[in-house]
Short mmCIF file of C-alpha atoms in Angstrom, two decimals:
data_model
loop_
_atom_site.label_atom_id
_atom_site.label_comp_id
_atom_site.label_asym_id
_atom_site.label_seq_id
_atom_site.Cartn_x
_atom_site.Cartn_y
_atom_site.Cartn_z
CA UNK V 283 20.75 19.44 -44.63
CA UNK V 284 23.46 17.90 -42.40
CA UNK V 285 25.69 20.96 -43.27
CA UNK V 286 23.03 23.21 -42.21
CA UNK V 287 22.63 21.30 -38.74
CA UNK V 288 26.36 21.67 -38.18
CA UNK V 289 26.37 25.37 -39.06
CA UNK V 290 23.73 26.01 -36.59
CA UNK V 291 25.39 23.95 -34.01
CA UNK V 292 28.66 25.70 -34.52
CA UNK V 293 26.71 29.15 -33.69
CA UNK V 294 25.11 27.63 -30.71
CA UNK V 295 28.53 26.68 -29.35
CA UNK V 296 29.59 30.05 -29.89
CA UNK V 297 26.50 31.37 -28.01
CA UNK V 298 25.84 33.18 -31.19
CA UNK V 299 22.34 31.26 -31.99
CA UNK V 300 19.27 33.80 -31.40
CA UNK V 301 15.83 32.14 -30.73
CA UNK V 302 15.15 32.07 -34.37
CA UNK V 303 18.10 29.77 -35.21
CA UNK V 304 17.43 27.52 -32.29
CA UNK V 305 13.73 27.18 -33.69
CA UNK V 306 15.32 26.23 -37.25
CA UNK V 307 17.85 23.79 -35.44
CA UNK V 308 14.77 22.03 -33.75
CA UNK V 309 13.26 21.50 -36.96
CA UNK V 310 16.64 20.59 -38.84
CA UNK V 311 17.75 17.99 -36.59
CA UNK V 312 14.33 16.00 -37.03
CA UNK V 313 15.13 15.85 -40.83
CA UNK V 314 18.60 14.24 -40.60
CA UNK V 315 19.17 10.57 -40.24
CA UNK V 316 20.87 9.61 -36.77
CA UNK V 317 23.68 8.26 -38.48
CA UNK V 318 24.43 11.36 -40.18
CA UNK V 319 24.00 13.51 -36.96
CA UNK V 320 26.58 11.15 -35.21
CA UNK V 321 28.99 11.65 -37.88
CA UNK V 322 28.90 15.42 -37.34
CA UNK V 323 28.41 15.90 -33.69
CA UNK V 324 31.14 17.11 -31.49
CA UNK V 325 31.62 17.21 -27.75
CA UNK V 326 31.56 20.99 -27.86
CA UNK V 327 28.42 21.03 -29.65
CA UNK V 328 26.83 19.24 -26.99
CA UNK V 329 28.31 20.98 -24.26
CA UNK V 330 27.09 24.24 -25.80
CA UNK V 331 23.53 22.92 -25.69
CA UNK V 332 23.72 21.97 -22.04
CA UNK V 333 25.05 25.43 -21.28
CA UNK V 334 21.99 27.09 -22.98
CA UNK V 335 19.55 24.95 -20.55
CA UNK V 336 20.70 27.58 -18.00
CA UNK V 337 18.70 30.06 -19.76
CA UNK V 338 15.44 31.79 -18.08
CA UNK V 339 13.85 32.18 -21.55
CA UNK V 340 11.10 29.44 -21.54
CA UNK V 341 10.79 28.97 -25.48
CA UNK V 342 14.64 28.94 -25.55
CA UNK V 343 14.70 26.20 -23.03
CA UNK V 344 11.96 24.17 -24.96
CA UNK V 345 13.89 24.43 -28.07
CA UNK V 346 17.21 23.22 -26.53
CA UNK V 347 15.37 20.39 -24.76
CA UNK V 348 13.85 19.27 -28.07
CA UNK V 349 17.25 19.59 -30.03
CA UNK V 350 19.11 17.84 -27.25
CA UNK V 351 16.52 15.02 -27.06
CA UNK V 352 17.00 14.24 -30.68
CA UNK V 353 20.65 14.48 -30.65
CA UNK V 354 21.03 12.34 -27.58
CA UNK V 355 19.06 9.46 -29.25
CA UNK V 356 21.47 9.67 -32.17
CA UNK V 357 24.36 8.84 -29.95
CA UNK V 358 25.65 5.55 -28.34
CA UNK V 359 24.25 5.24 -24.91
CA UNK V 360 27.92 4.34 -23.51
CA UNK V 361 29.17 7.54 -25.22
CA UNK V 362 26.55 9.44 -23.55
CA UNK V 363 27.19 8.29 -20.05
CA UNK V 364 30.90 8.41 -20.31
CA UNK V 365 31.17 11.98 -21.73
CA UNK V 366 27.87 13.67 -20.53
CA UNK V 367 27.46 12.15 -16.75
CA UNK V 368 27.84 15.58 -15.20
CA UNK V 369 25.35 17.38 -17.59
CA UNK V 370 22.99 14.43 -17.00
CA UNK V 371 23.32 15.05 -13.15
CA UNK V 372 22.82 18.58 -13.27
CA UNK V 373 19.85 17.98 -15.37
CA UNK V 374 18.17 16.14 -12.73
CA UNK V 375 18.34 19.18 -10.31
CA UNK V 376 17.22 21.66 -13.09
CA UNK V 377 14.13 23.76 -11.93
CA UNK V 378 12.39 23.08 -15.03
CA UNK V 379 10.74 19.66 -15.34
CA UNK V 380 11.21 19.06 -19.07
CA UNK V 381 14.88 19.08 -18.61
CA UNK V 382 14.65 16.58 -15.46
CA UNK V 383 12.53 14.24 -17.74
CA UNK V 384 15.16 14.67 -20.60
CA UNK V 385 18.21 13.58 -17.99
CA UNK V 386 15.76 10.76 -16.66
CA UNK V 387 14.70 9.31 -19.93
CA UNK V 388 18.51 9.18 -21.23
CA UNK V 389 19.25 7.31 -17.99
CA UNK V 390 16.44 4.59 -18.82
CA UNK V 391 17.88 4.42 -22.21
CA UNK V 392 21.39 3.89 -20.89
CA UNK V 393 20.50 1.09 -18.55
CA UNK V 394 19.04 -0.93 -21.32
CA UNK V 395 22.57 -1.16 -23.03
CA UNK V 396 24.68 -3.98 -21.66
CA UNK V 397 27.99 -2.06 -22.16
CA UNK V 398 26.54 0.91 -20.57
CA UNK V 399 24.53 0.00 -17.63
CA UNK V 400 27.49 -0.87 -15.42
CA UNK V 401 28.41 2.85 -15.59
CA UNK V 402 25.08 3.92 -14.28
CA UNK V 403 25.20 1.49 -11.49
CA UNK V 404 28.44 2.93 -10.67
CA UNK V 405 26.87 6.30 -10.14
CA UNK V 406 24.85 6.06 -6.95
CA UNK V 407 24.53 9.83 -6.99
CA UNK V 408 22.84 9.65 -10.19
CA UNK V 409 20.31 6.83 -8.98
CA UNK V 410 19.69 8.64 -5.73
CA UNK V 411 18.37 11.87 -7.36
CA UNK V 412 16.28 9.82 -9.66
CA UNK V 413 14.86 8.12 -6.63
CA UNK V 414 14.35 11.94 -5.13
CA UNK V 415 12.38 12.79 -8.53
CA UNK V 416 9.57 10.33 -7.33
CA UNK V 417 8.75 12.65 -4.76
CA UNK V 418 8.39 15.67 -7.06
CA UNK V 419 5.35 17.84 -7.31
CA UNK V 420 4.87 16.92 -11.00
CA UNK V 421 3.52 13.59 -11.93
CA UNK V 422 5.22 13.57 -15.43
CA UNK V 423 8.81 13.70 -13.75
CA UNK V 424 7.77 10.94 -11.22
CA UNK V 425 6.47 8.65 -13.86
CA UNK V 426 9.80 9.12 -15.82
CA UNK V 427 11.62 8.21 -12.79
CA UNK V 428 9.67 5.03 -12.09
CA UNK V 429 10.11 4.05 -15.45
CA UNK V 430 13.93 4.28 -15.53
CA UNK V 431 14.30 2.76 -12.09
CA UNK V 432 12.13 -0.16 -13.18
CA UNK V 433 14.47 -0.64 -16.10
CA UNK V 434 17.23 -0.55 -13.93
CA UNK V 435 15.72 -3.33 -11.83
CA UNK V 436 15.54 -5.67 -15.10
CA UNK V 437 19.07 -6.92 -14.17
CA UNK V 438 20.59 -8.75 -11.29
CA UNK V 439 22.93 -5.96 -10.77
CA UNK V 440 20.31 -3.36 -11.01
CA UNK V 441 18.20 -5.11 -8.39
CA UNK V 442 21.35 -5.47 -6.25
CA UNK V 443 22.19 -1.56 -6.54
CA UNK V 444 18.49 -0.70 -5.71
CA UNK V 445 17.80 -3.04 -2.66
CA UNK V 446 20.98 -4.26 -1.17
CA UNK V 447 22.68 -0.87 -0.67
CA UNK V 448 22.09 2.52 0.72
CA UNK V 449 19.63 3.36 -2.14
CA UNK V 450 17.14 1.28 -0.45
CA UNK V 451 16.98 3.96 2.50
CA UNK V 452 16.73 6.61 -0.04
CA UNK V 453 13.89 4.95 -1.56
CA UNK V 454 12.22 4.39 2.14
CA UNK V 455 13.14 8.05 2.94
CA UNK V 456 11.26 9.44 0.00
CA UNK V 457 8.21 7.66 0.84
CA UNK V 458 8.09 9.68 3.90
CA UNK V 459 7.48 12.96 1.62
CA UNK V 460 3.47 12.45 1.48
CA UNK V 461 0.90 9.85 0.80
CA UNK V 462 0.92 10.29 -2.85
CA UNK V 463 4.52 9.75 -3.17
CA UNK V 464 4.39 6.64 -0.96
CA UNK V 465 2.10 5.16 -3.39
CA UNK V 466 4.31 6.01 -6.18
CA UNK V 467 6.97 4.03 -4.49
CA UNK V 468 4.59 1.07 -4.10
CA UNK V 469 3.65 1.38 -7.76
CA UNK V 470 7.32 0.92 -8.70
CA UNK V 471 7.83 -2.11 -6.24
CA UNK V 472 4.80 -3.64 -7.80
CA UNK V 473 6.14 -3.05 -11.46
CA UNK V 474 9.62 -4.50 -10.46
CA UNK V 475 7.84 -7.37 -8.76
CA UNK V 476 5.99 -8.44 -11.51
CA UNK V 477 8.94 -9.25 -13.89
CA UNK V 478 10.09 -12.46 -12.18
CA UNK V 479 10.08 -14.43 -9.07
CA UNK V 480 13.72 -13.17 -8.40
CA UNK V 481 12.67 -9.54 -8.57
CA UNK V 482 9.63 -10.28 -6.25
CA UNK V 483 12.04 -11.76 -3.78
CA UNK V 484 14.20 -8.78 -3.69
CA UNK V 485 11.08 -6.52 -3.26
CA UNK V 486 9.64 -8.86 -0.45
CA UNK V 487 13.06 -8.81 1.29
CA UNK V 488 13.09 -5.09 1.37
CA UNK V 489 10.08 -4.96 3.49
CA UNK V 490 8.18 -2.73 0.91
CA UNK V 491 5.62 -5.33 -0.16
CA UNK V 492 4.90 -6.24 3.71
CA UNK V 493 4.33 -2.28 4.11
CA UNK V 494 1.75 -2.27 1.22
CA UNK V 495 0.07 -5.45 2.45
CA UNK V 496 -0.13 -3.60 6.02
CA UNK V 497 -1.88 -0.65 4.34
CA UNK V 498 -4.35 -2.89 2.48
CA UNK V 499 -5.36 -4.65 5.53
CA UNK V 500 -5.38 -1.74 7.71
CA UNK V 501 -8.35 0.41 8.92
CA UNK V 502 -8.19 3.38 6.52
CA UNK V 503 -10.97 2.60 3.92
CA UNK V 504 -9.48 5.05 1.28
CA UNK V 505 -5.92 3.76 1.65
CA UNK V 506 -7.52 0.19 1.14
CA UNK V 507 -9.13 1.33 -1.95
CA UNK V 508 -5.87 2.52 -3.52
CA UNK V 509 -3.50 -0.25 -2.32
CA UNK V 510 -5.96 -3.04 -3.72
CA UNK V 511 -5.20 -1.70 -7.30
CA UNK V 512 -1.47 -2.21 -6.87
CA UNK V 513 -2.12 -5.76 -5.33
CA UNK V 514 -4.52 -6.58 -8.40
CA UNK V 515 -1.33 -5.79 -10.48
CA UNK V 516 0.66 -7.80 -8.54
CA UNK V 517 -1.80 -10.79 -8.95
CA UNK V 518 -1.27 -10.47 -12.89
CA UNK V 519 1.81 -12.56 -12.69
CA UNK V 520 1.92 -16.26 -11.72
CA UNK V 521 4.71 -15.82 -9.27
CA UNK V 522 2.76 -12.92 -7.79
CA UNK V 523 -0.39 -14.84 -7.25
CA UNK V 524 1.64 -17.76 -5.90
CA UNK V 525 3.24 -15.08 -3.35
CA UNK V 526 -0.05 -13.59 -2.31
CA UNK V 527 -1.62 -17.06 -1.71
CA UNK V 528 1.58 -18.36 0.18
CA UNK V 529 1.52 -15.31 2.44
CA UNK V 530 -2.21 -15.61 3.16
CA UNK V 531 -3.25 -12.32 1.64
CA UNK V 532 -5.95 -13.62 -0.69
CA UNK V 533 -7.56 -15.30 2.48
CA UNK V 534 -7.36 -12.07 4.26
CA UNK V 535 -8.84 -10.05 1.27
CA UNK V 536 -11.91 -12.85 1.18
CA UNK V 537 -12.18 -12.04 4.96
CA UNK V 538 -12.50 -8.27 4.46
CA UNK V 539 -15.22 -8.78 2.17
CA UNK V 540 -17.10 -11.01 4.35
CA UNK V 541 -16.64 -8.04 7.17
CA UNK V 542 -17.72 -5.72 4.83
CA UNK V 543 -21.34 -6.74 5.61
CA UNK V 544 -20.98 -4.51 8.80
CA UNK V 545 -18.99 -1.62 7.47
CA UNK V 546 -20.87 1.37 6.65
CA UNK V 547 -17.75 2.68 4.84
CA UNK V 548 -17.24 -0.48 2.54
CA UNK V 549 -18.45 1.37 -0.70
CA UNK V 550 -15.09 2.87 -0.61
CA UNK V 551 -12.90 -0.18 -1.26
CA UNK V 552 -15.43 -3.15 -1.92
CA UNK V 553 -15.53 -2.33 -5.69
CA UNK V 554 -11.70 -2.67 -5.71
CA UNK V 555 -11.81 -6.16 -3.81
CA UNK V 556 -14.48 -7.55 -6.18
CA UNK V 557 -12.20 -6.57 -9.19
CA UNK V 558 -9.20 -8.30 -7.51
CA UNK V 559 -11.15 -11.48 -7.40
CA UNK V 560 -12.60 -11.15 -10.86
CA UNK V 561 -9.11 -10.68 -12.38
CA UNK V 562 -7.98 -13.61 -10.29
CA UNK V 563 -10.76 -15.61 -11.59
CA UNK V 564 -9.63 -14.92 -15.26
CA UNK V 565 -6.01 -15.41 -15.03
CA UNK V 566 -6.30 -18.55 -12.65
CA UNK V 567 -9.52 -20.68 -12.75
CA UNK V 568 -13.04 -19.33 -12.18
CA UNK V 569 -14.20 -22.59 -10.88
CA UNK V 570 -11.38 -23.08 -8.34
CA UNK V 571 -11.73 -19.22 -7.20
CA UNK V 572 -15.29 -19.33 -6.91
CA UNK V 573 -15.42 -22.63 -4.84
CA UNK V 574 -12.66 -21.45 -2.62
CA UNK V 575 -13.76 -17.80 -1.97
CA UNK V 576 -17.69 -18.37 -2.18
CA UNK V 577 -18.12 -15.05 -0.54
CA UNK V 578 -16.85 -13.44 -3.93
CA UNK V 579 -19.69 -14.84 -5.89
CA UNK V 580 -22.36 -14.10 -3.35
CA UNK V 581 -21.13 -10.50 -3.09
CA UNK V 582 -21.01 -9.87 -6.93
CA UNK V 583 -24.82 -11.08 -6.99
CA UNK V 584 -25.55 -8.77 -3.94
CA UNK V 585 -24.01 -5.77 -5.88
CA UNK V 586 -25.99 -6.91 -9.25
CA UNK V 587 -29.01 -6.96 -7.34
CA UNK V 588 -28.76 -3.70 -5.39
CA UNK V 589 -30.12 -0.48 -6.42
CA UNK V 590 -26.60 1.17 -6.10
CA UNK V 591 -25.49 2.08 -9.67
CA UNK V 592 -21.93 2.21 -8.63
CA UNK V 593 -22.14 -1.14 -7.12
CA UNK V 594 -24.13 -2.52 -10.31
CA UNK V 595 -21.42 -1.36 -12.64
CA UNK V 596 -18.73 -3.25 -10.94
CA UNK V 597 -20.83 -6.32 -10.69
CA UNK V 598 -21.95 -6.13 -14.14
CA UNK V 599 -18.22 -5.85 -15.31
CA UNK V 600 -17.11 -8.76 -13.11
CA UNK V 601 -19.87 -10.96 -14.31
CA UNK V 602 -18.85 -9.95 -17.98
CA UNK V 603 -15.11 -10.80 -17.03
CA UNK V 604 -16.45 -14.18 -15.44
CA UNK V 605 -18.32 -15.14 -18.36
CA UNK V 606 -15.82 -14.53 -20.87
CA UNK V 607 -14.55 -18.10 -20.56
CA UNK V 608 -16.61 -21.24 -20.95
CA UNK V 609 -15.33 -22.27 -17.50
CA UNK V 610 -16.64 -19.14 -15.82
CA UNK V 611 -20.15 -19.47 -18.00
CA UNK V 612 -20.45 -22.92 -16.41
CA UNK V 613 -19.96 -21.36 -13.01
CA UNK V 614 -22.72 -18.71 -13.63
CA UNK V 615 -25.13 -21.36 -14.99
CA UNK V 616 -24.93 -23.16 -11.42
CA UNK V 617 -26.90 -20.11 -9.96
CA UNK V 618 -29.73 -20.94 -12.47
CA UNK V 619 -32.75 -18.95 -11.34
CA UNK V 620 -30.72 -16.30 -9.60
CA UNK V 621 -28.75 -15.66 -12.63
CA UNK V 622 -31.42 -15.64 -15.11
CA UNK V 623 -33.26 -13.03 -12.81
CA UNK V 624 -30.07 -11.09 -12.94
CA UNK V 625 -29.87 -11.14 -16.45
CA UNK V 626 -33.41 -9.81 -16.98
CA UNK V 627 -32.16 -6.84 -14.76
CA UNK V 628 -29.26 -6.24 -16.89
CA UNK V 629 -31.42 -6.33 -20.28
CA UNK V 630 -33.78 -3.68 -18.45
CA UNK V 631 -30.53 -1.74 -17.60
CA UNK V 632 -29.10 -1.80 -20.90
CA UNK V 633 -32.16 -0.12 -22.23
CA UNK V 634 -33.04 2.32 -19.49
CA UNK V 635 -30.08 3.07 -17.02
CA UNK V 636 -27.64 6.01 -17.38
CA UNK V 637 -25.39 5.93 -20.55
CA UNK V 638 -22.46 4.65 -18.70
CA UNK V 639 -23.99 1.71 -17.22
CA UNK V 640 -25.90 0.83 -20.27
CA UNK V 641 -22.62 0.44 -22.06
CA UNK V 642 -21.30 -1.64 -19.50
CA UNK V 643 -24.17 -3.98 -19.67
CA UNK V 644 -23.81 -4.32 -23.46
CA UNK V 645 -20.19 -5.20 -22.99
CA UNK V 646 -21.00 -7.58 -20.16
CA UNK V 647 -23.84 -9.34 -22.41
CA UNK V 648 -21.44 -9.47 -25.39
CA UNK V 649 -18.68 -11.41 -23.25
CA UNK V 650 -21.39 -13.63 -21.55
CA UNK V 651 -22.97 -14.90 -24.89
CA UNK V 652 -19.91 -15.29 -27.08
CA UNK V 653 -18.80 -18.72 -27.83
CA UNK V 654 -15.89 -19.78 -29.88
CA UNK V 655 -16.81 -22.11 -32.67
CA UNK V 656 -14.74 -25.00 -31.26
CA UNK V 657 -16.60 -24.74 -28.01
CA UNK V 658 -20.03 -24.85 -29.34
CA UNK V 659 -21.61 -28.00 -27.74
CA UNK V 660 -25.33 -28.54 -27.86
CA UNK V 661 -25.32 -27.96 -24.21
CA UNK V 662 -23.57 -24.67 -24.24
CA UNK V 663 -25.54 -23.45 -27.20
CA UNK V 664 -28.77 -24.17 -25.37
CA UNK V 665 -27.56 -22.17 -22.39
CA UNK V 666 -26.45 -19.14 -24.31
CA UNK V 667 -29.84 -19.19 -25.98
CA UNK V 668 -31.45 -19.45 -22.55
CA UNK V 669 -29.34 -16.59 -21.28
CA UNK V 670 -30.39 -14.50 -24.43
CA UNK V 671 -34.14 -15.15 -23.87
CA UNK V 672 -33.63 -14.07 -20.24
CA UNK V 673 -32.45 -10.50 -21.13
CA UNK V 674 -35.95 -9.47 -22.25
CA UNK V 675 -39.33 -10.97 -23.65
CA UNK V 676 -38.06 -9.88 -27.06
CA UNK V 677 -34.34 -9.65 -26.71
CA UNK V 678 -33.49 -9.08 -30.42
CA UNK V 679 -35.68 -6.18 -30.75
CA UNK V 680 -34.36 -4.85 -27.49
CA UNK V 681 -31.01 -4.57 -29.02
CA UNK V 682 -32.14 -3.66 -32.37
CA UNK V 683 -33.91 -0.63 -30.74
CA UNK V 684 -30.57 0.38 -29.01
CA UNK V 685 -28.64 0.00 -32.14
CA UNK V 686 -30.95 2.48 -33.92
CA UNK V 687 -30.53 5.19 -31.41
CA UNK V 688 -28.39 8.31 -32.42
CA UNK V 689 -25.61 7.53 -29.98
CA UNK V 690 -22.45 5.97 -31.54
CA UNK V 691 -21.22 4.07 -28.40
CA UNK V 692 -24.65 2.54 -27.59
CA UNK V 693 -25.13 1.81 -31.27
CA UNK V 694 -21.80 -0.08 -31.57
CA UNK V 695 -22.28 -1.68 -28.28
CA UNK V 696 -25.51 -3.33 -29.57
CA UNK V 697 -23.64 -4.26 -32.72
CA UNK V 698 -21.27 -6.10 -30.59
CA UNK V 699 -23.96 -8.11 -28.93
CA UNK V 700 -25.17 -9.10 -32.40
CA UNK V 701 -21.72 -10.15 -33.42
CA UNK V 702 -21.25 -12.01 -30.26
CA UNK V 703 -24.06 -14.41 -31.12
CA UNK V 704 -23.77 -14.33 -34.79
CA UNK V 705 -22.00 -17.41 -35.14
CA UNK V 706 -24.60 -19.30 -33.35
CA UNK V 707 -27.43 -21.30 -35.31
CA UNK V 708 -30.16 -20.30 -32.82
CA UNK V 709 -29.34 -16.64 -33.29
CA UNK V 710 -29.00 -16.74 -36.83
CA UNK V 711 -32.64 -18.18 -37.07
CA UNK V 712 -33.80 -15.22 -34.80
CA UNK V 713 -32.26 -12.72 -37.13
CA UNK V 714 -33.99 -14.32 -40.31
CA UNK V 715 -37.27 -14.50 -38.61
CA UNK V 716 -37.15 -10.85 -37.18
CA UNK V 717 -38.88 -8.63 -39.96
CA UNK V 718 -36.40 -6.47 -41.87
CA UNK V 719 -33.23 -7.50 -39.62
CA UNK V 720 -31.16 -9.04 -42.61
CA UNK V 721 -31.84 -5.85 -44.73
CA UNK V 722 -30.85 -3.75 -41.71
CA UNK V 723 -27.53 -5.50 -41.36
CA UNK V 724 -26.83 -5.01 -45.30
CA UNK V 725 -27.83 -1.44 -45.09
CA UNK V 726 -24.69 1.00 -45.14
CA UNK V 727 -26.72 4.10 -44.83
CA UNK V 728 -27.38 3.76 -41.24
CA UNK V 729 -23.73 3.69 -40.20
CA UNK V 730 -22.79 7.48 -39.93
CA UNK V 731 -19.17 7.12 -38.56
CA UNK V 732 -15.98 4.90 -38.85
CA UNK V 733 -16.71 3.19 -35.60
CA UNK V 734 -20.17 2.13 -36.55
CA UNK V 735 -19.05 0.92 -39.95
CA UNK V 736 -16.31 -0.97 -38.28
CA UNK V 737 -18.57 -2.67 -35.79
CA UNK V 738 -21.11 -3.55 -38.65
CA UNK V 739 -18.41 -5.00 -40.75
CA UNK V 740 -17.28 -7.21 -37.60
CA UNK V 741 -20.97 -8.46 -37.63
CA UNK V 742 -20.97 -9.40 -41.14
CA UNK V 743 -17.69 -11.04 -40.96
CA UNK V 744 -18.86 -13.20 -38.07
CA UNK V 745 -21.94 -14.04 -39.97
CA UNK V 746 -20.11 -15.03 -43.16
CA UNK V 747 -17.61 -16.98 -41.76
CA UNK V 748 -20.01 -18.85 -39.61
CA UNK V 749 -20.57 -22.77 -41.02
CA UNK V 750 -24.42 -22.72 -40.70
CA UNK V 751 -25.04 -19.29 -42.15
CA UNK V 752 -25.54 -20.51 -45.72
CA UNK V 753 -28.02 -22.98 -45.05
CA UNK V 754 -29.95 -20.87 -42.50
CA UNK V 755 -29.98 -17.42 -44.34
CA UNK V 756 -30.44 -18.95 -47.63
CA UNK V 757 -28.40 -18.45 -51.03
CA UNK V 758 -29.66 -14.81 -51.68
CA UNK V 759 -29.07 -13.16 -48.24
CA UNK V 760 -25.89 -15.18 -47.99
CA UNK V 761 -24.49 -13.78 -51.21
CA UNK V 762 -25.20 -10.27 -50.14
CA UNK V 763 -23.47 -10.65 -47.05
CA UNK V 764 -20.40 -12.01 -48.97
CA UNK V 765 -20.73 -9.11 -51.38
CA UNK V 766 -20.84 -6.64 -48.35
CA UNK V 767 -17.66 -8.43 -46.81
CA UNK V 768 -15.65 -8.30 -49.86
CA UNK V 769 -16.55 -4.72 -50.47
CA UNK V 770 -14.97 -3.69 -47.19
CA UNK V 771 -16.33 -1.71 -44.35
CA UNK V 772 -16.38 1.77 -46.19
CA UNK V 773 -17.71 0.95 -49.75
CA UNK V 774 -19.77 3.62 -51.12
CA UNK V 775 -21.77 2.56 -54.10
CA UNK V 776 -21.02 4.94 -57.05
CA UNK V 777 -23.81 7.16 -58.18
CA UNK V 778 -23.94 7.65 -62.19
CA UNK V 779 -25.41 10.87 -63.51
CA UNK V 780 -26.35 11.59 -67.13
CA UNK V 781 -25.77 15.05 -68.58
CA UNK V 782 -28.56 16.54 -70.86
CA UNK V 783 -27.70 18.95 -73.50
CA UNK V 784 -29.20 22.32 -72.91
CA UNK V 785 -29.90 21.54 -69.00
CA UNK V 786 -28.83 24.52 -66.67
#
């Protein structure tokens, strides 16, 4: 096979390869191991293929890109930058996006090699053109450029090259292309800032994070909605959260939520601001965040109690995120009657709302009710039982009715609710005392697709692994559940047939 590849490459080098042979070469290189390709490749082969990229024939261009992609992956990154620097540079200016992406992705690969990265950093014209690619029309090219520049910034030298040289001016100039491109650059800055405190310092000193925060706290409500997503990403890292707190940005976001009461356009950005605090509470401390920024919890409850489906969905998601930890559950429990009423509304929506909101309610209920075995104190078990009872007058039947509906997403969502409570003794007693419920659990015929079978299997596994299940369910049901678990999620019982002589 390697010999056939070389022969085809030789023909390409002599420009004798018609489209059919390029197609064959495209298939052949996929079958040859990288080591064998490296041993047979020559500079002439690669130069010839790069020359063929000047073709106006779309299919030929596509075949050449696919072949080069495979061949370049087989080569050492240092060799690529030392011998094909000019070809990569030309590729960045190519009118076809697939060629641009090929060149950019190779640069991204080169900068991950400690021996080759210096060659890239000493090629500011290459980096400048990659920065310009962020301003391209096609999102695929821009994303590849962002990915490569983010990789370049993984090292101290890379940070210096991007932020302490003329390249910073290029980055700021490309931001002036339009709003979309400006947000792409902000996306890059947040990605780089998230790596380390040192990376964040470089980005902060460039002034670009200040620009982002300025837009976040400005008067344009649509811009706010876009910028808060990026600031939320920045808050995922401990050093990012520390920076936001030190700069007073979290306080500013809290104040904007307070001011949203009198802003008729707050619906555009408020969901994103609430998600910001929801994520902050998860990675930090729910109790500390809710105590320091009481407007957050108040606004979540207001949104959940409102009649706006969009606000309901965000609030339900946030409650589910908050209630995914024991500390978050305890914060919600402090609201007592107000939260119990809210649970009743969530139970009603899980049954009657539009499908998307129903799914979000089911996911939130699963998060709120789940308790890891090691955290199942008597107080917490009483709390989850009380919450479950607040969802409906007959909550088990509510979710069972949802689980029997012919909609796979809803069916699996309801099964996940059962799985969340399956390791809690009070829930096991409810299941046992509900007529036909245990039979429903072990009935494989009601699961029509793979997702449903997997969801049912997770429910059975959660029950079997519980320390209290054998005592509560009794030996007969426990053994049936064990058998289900041992048979796996996709078991089909064999049906034997007997042939009768003379039968037609």
